[in-house]
Coordinates of C-alpha atoms and ligand atoms in Angstrom, one line a residue:
M10 CA 40.5 12.0 2.6
K11 CA 39.2 11.2 -0.9
R12 CA 38.5 7.6 1.0
L13 CA 36.6 9.4 4.2
F14 CA 35.1 11.2 1.8
I15 CA 34.0 8.1 -0.6
G16 CA 32.7 5.9 3.0
C17 CA 30.4 9.1 4.2
A18 CA 28.9 9.6 0.6
A19 CA 27.7 5.3 0.9
V20 CA 26.7 6.3 4.3
V21 CA 24.2 9.7 3.2
T22 CA 23.2 7.6 0.0
F23 CA 22.2 4.3 2.0
G24 CA 20.7 6.2 5.3
F25 CA 18.2 7.6 2.5
A26 CA 17.5 4.7 0.7
E27 CA 16.6 3.1 3.8
S28 CA 13.8 5.2 5.3
Y29 CA 10.7 5.6 4.9
T30 CA 9.3 8.4 6.4
Q31 CA 5.9 9.9 7.4
A32 CA 5.6 11.7 4.7
D33 CA 6.0 9.6 1.7
R34 CA 4.0 6.5 3.8
I35 CA 0.6 9.7 3.6
L36 CA 1.3 10.6 0.0
D37 CA 1.6 6.2 -1.2
M38 CA -2.2 6.4 1.0
Q39 CA -2.7 9.1 -1.4
K40 CA -2.2 7.3 -3.6
L41 CA -4.2 4.2 -3.0
A42 CA -7.1 6.8 -2.7
Q43 CA -6.6 8.0 -5.7
A44 CA -6.1 4.5 -7.6
M45 CA -9.7 3.7 -6.0
Q46 CA -11.1 6.2 -7.1
D47 CA -10.3 5.7 -10.8
I48 CA -11.5 2.5 -10.6
Q49 CA -14.8 2.8 -9.6
A50 CA -14.7 5.8 -12.3
G51 CA -13.9 3.2 -14.7
F52 CA -16.8 1.3 -13.7
F53 CA -19.2 4.3 -14.2
Y54 CA -17.5 5.4 -17.2
N55 CA -17.5 2.1 -18.5
N56 CA -14.2 2.6 -19.0
L57 CA -12.0 -0.8 -19.3
D58 CA -8.3 1.3 -19.4
I59 CA -9.5 3.8 -16.6
V60 CA -10.2 0.9 -14.6
K61 CA -6.9 -1.1 -15.7
A62 CA -4.6 2.2 -14.8
G63 CA -6.2 2.3 -11.0
A64 CA -5.1 -1.1 -10.6
E65 CA -1.8 -1.1 -12.2
D66 CA -1.4 2.3 -9.4
L67 CA -2.4 -0.1 -6.8
K68 CA -0.2 -2.5 -7.6
K69 CA 2.5 -0.4 -7.7
T70 CA 2.2 1.4 -4.8
I71 CA 0.7 -0.8 -2.0
V72 CA 4.6 -2.7 -2.2
K73 CA 6.2 0.4 -0.9
I74 CA 3.8 0.9 2.6
G75 CA 5.3 -0.3 5.7
P76 CA 6.3 1.0 9.0
I77 CA 8.6 4.5 9.4
Q78 CA 11.4 4.7 11.1
E79 CA 10.6 6.4 14.2
E80 CA 8.3 3.0 14.3
I81 CA 11.0 0.8 14.0
N82 CA 13.2 2.6 16.8
N83 CA 10.1 2.4 18.9
T84 CA 10.7 0.7 22.2
D85 CA 7.2 -0.7 23.4
V86 CA 7.6 -4.5 22.2
Y87 CA 3.8 -4.4 21.8
E88 CA 3.4 -0.9 19.4
R89 CA 6.1 -2.3 17.7
W90 CA 4.9 -5.4 16.7
M91 CA 1.8 -4.0 15.8
D92 CA 3.8 -1.0 13.8
G93 CA 5.9 -3.4 12.1
N94 CA 3.3 -6.8 12.3
T95 CA 5.4 -8.3 8.5
A96 CA 3.5 -11.5 8.1
M97 CA -0.4 -9.5 7.7
K98 CA 1.4 -7.0 6.0
K99 CA 2.4 -8.9 3.2
R100 CA -0.9 -11.0 3.6
I101 CA -2.8 -7.8 2.6
Q102 CA -0.4 -6.6 0.1
R103 CA -0.5 -10.5 -1.9
R104 CA -4.2 -10.0 -1.8
I105 CA -4.6 -6.2 -2.7
I106 CA -2.5 -7.5 -5.9
Q107 CA -3.9 -10.5 -6.9
H108 CA -7.8 -8.5 -6.1
S109 CA -6.1 -5.9 -8.8
D110 CA -5.6 -8.6 -11.3
D111 CA -8.4 -10.3 -10.7
I112 CA -10.3 -6.4 -11.5
I113 CA -8.6 -6.4 -14.3
A114 CA -9.9 -9.5 -16.0
R115 CA -13.6 -9.6 -14.6
F116 CA -13.7 -6.4 -16.3
S117 CA -12.2 -7.2 -19.9
D118 CA -14.3 -10.4 -19.9
G119 CA -17.3 -7.1 -19.3
D120 CA -18.3 -9.0 -15.8
A121 CA -18.8 -5.6 -14.1
T122 CA -20.9 -7.3 -11.2
Q123 CA -17.9 -10.0 -9.9
A124 CA -15.2 -7.0 -10.3
L125 CA -17.4 -4.4 -8.1
Q126 CA -17.8 -7.3 -5.8
V127 CA -13.8 -8.0 -5.9
Y128 CA -13.3 -3.7 -5.6
G129 CA -15.2 -4.5 -2.3
K130 CA -12.2 -7.1 -1.0
I131 CA -9.9 -4.4 -1.5
S132 CA -11.5 -2.2 0.1
S133 CA -12.2 -4.7 3.2
E134 CA -8.1 -5.3 2.9
C135 CA -7.4 -1.3 3.1
M136 CA -10.1 -1.0 6.6
K137 CA -8.2 -4.4 8.0
C138 CA -5.0 -2.5 8.4
H139 CA -6.5 1.0 9.4
V140 CA -8.6 -1.3 11.9
S141 CA -7.3 -4.2 12.6
L142 CA -3.4 -3.4 12.6
R143 CA -3.4 0.1 13.6
K144 CA -6.2 0.6 16.2
W145 CA -8.1 2.7 13.8
Ligands
LIG201 C1 -0.6 -1.9 6.0 C2 -1.3 -1.2 6.6 C3 -2.2 -0.6 5.9 C4 -2.8 -1.3 4.6 C5 -2.2 -1.9 3.7 C6 -3.1 0.1 3.8 N1 -3.4 1.4 5.0 FE1 -4.2 3.4 4.4 N2 -3.1 3.9 6.1 C7 -2.6 3.0 6.5 C8 -1.4 3.9 7.2 C9 -0.1 3.3 8.9 C10 -2.1 5.1 7.3 C11 -1.5 6.8 8.5 C12 -0.6 7.3 7.8 C13 0.5 7.8 8.6 O1 0.2 8.9 8.9 O2 2.2 7.8 9.0 C14 -2.3 5.4 6.7 C15 -3.7 6.3 6.2 C16 -4.4 6.4 4.7 C17 -5.3 7.6 4.8 C18 -5.0 9.1 4.7 C19 -3.9 9.7 3.9 C20 -3.8 10.9 4.6 O3 -3.8 12.3 3.9 O4 -3.7 11.4 5.9 C21 -5.7 6.9 3.8 C22 -7.1 8.0 2.7 C23 -5.6 5.3 3.2 N3 -4.8 5.1 4.1 C24 -6.2 4.9 1.9 C25 -5.6 3.5 1.9 C26 -6.4 2.9 1.0 C27 -7.6 3.3 -0.8 C28 -5.6 1.7 0.9 C29 -6.4 0.3 0.4 C30 -6.1 0.8 -1.3 C31 -4.9 1.6 2.3 N4 -5.2 2.6 2.2 C32 -4.0 0.2 3.0 C33 -1.7 1.9 6.5 C34 -2.4 1.0 5.5

């Protein structure tokens, strides 16, 4: 009986850790949008700490993004492939992380123009997923 209980608890815990819900993803997206706004505010107020905090939030959050359980279970092969296009997702995530570090480096060097250019690149990575991968 005790063993059965432990078994069930393990399944519940595991199942919980596995499933990334739509609500989780929307929340993460809102964090990404907030981080982008923070970076931009940091530029306008010429405040490196705000830029850094935004860039760090971006790095922390972007790695969490992925297909939700319903998409993984989708029986439409093409849709499932689009939703879970891991190679493209990983590439976008890697670029956003790289660009976030670049923004911090450029802005720390006092090169706001370059930092702003990198910011534009991040926006286009966001939109790449929304438009190409998600067909929005
Ligand atoms: C790998 C794909 C992917 C990337 C990269 C991505 N998004 Fe999203 N985004 C989505 C998906 C999927 C949704 C829809 C969320 C849902 O309804 O499940 C979404 C929705 C959103 C929303 C709407 C959230 C709401 O309240 O409904 C915002 C804002 C957003 N994304 C911002 C961003 C920003 C900013 C970035 C870049 C820093 C970004 N996204 C990068 C896939 C992505």
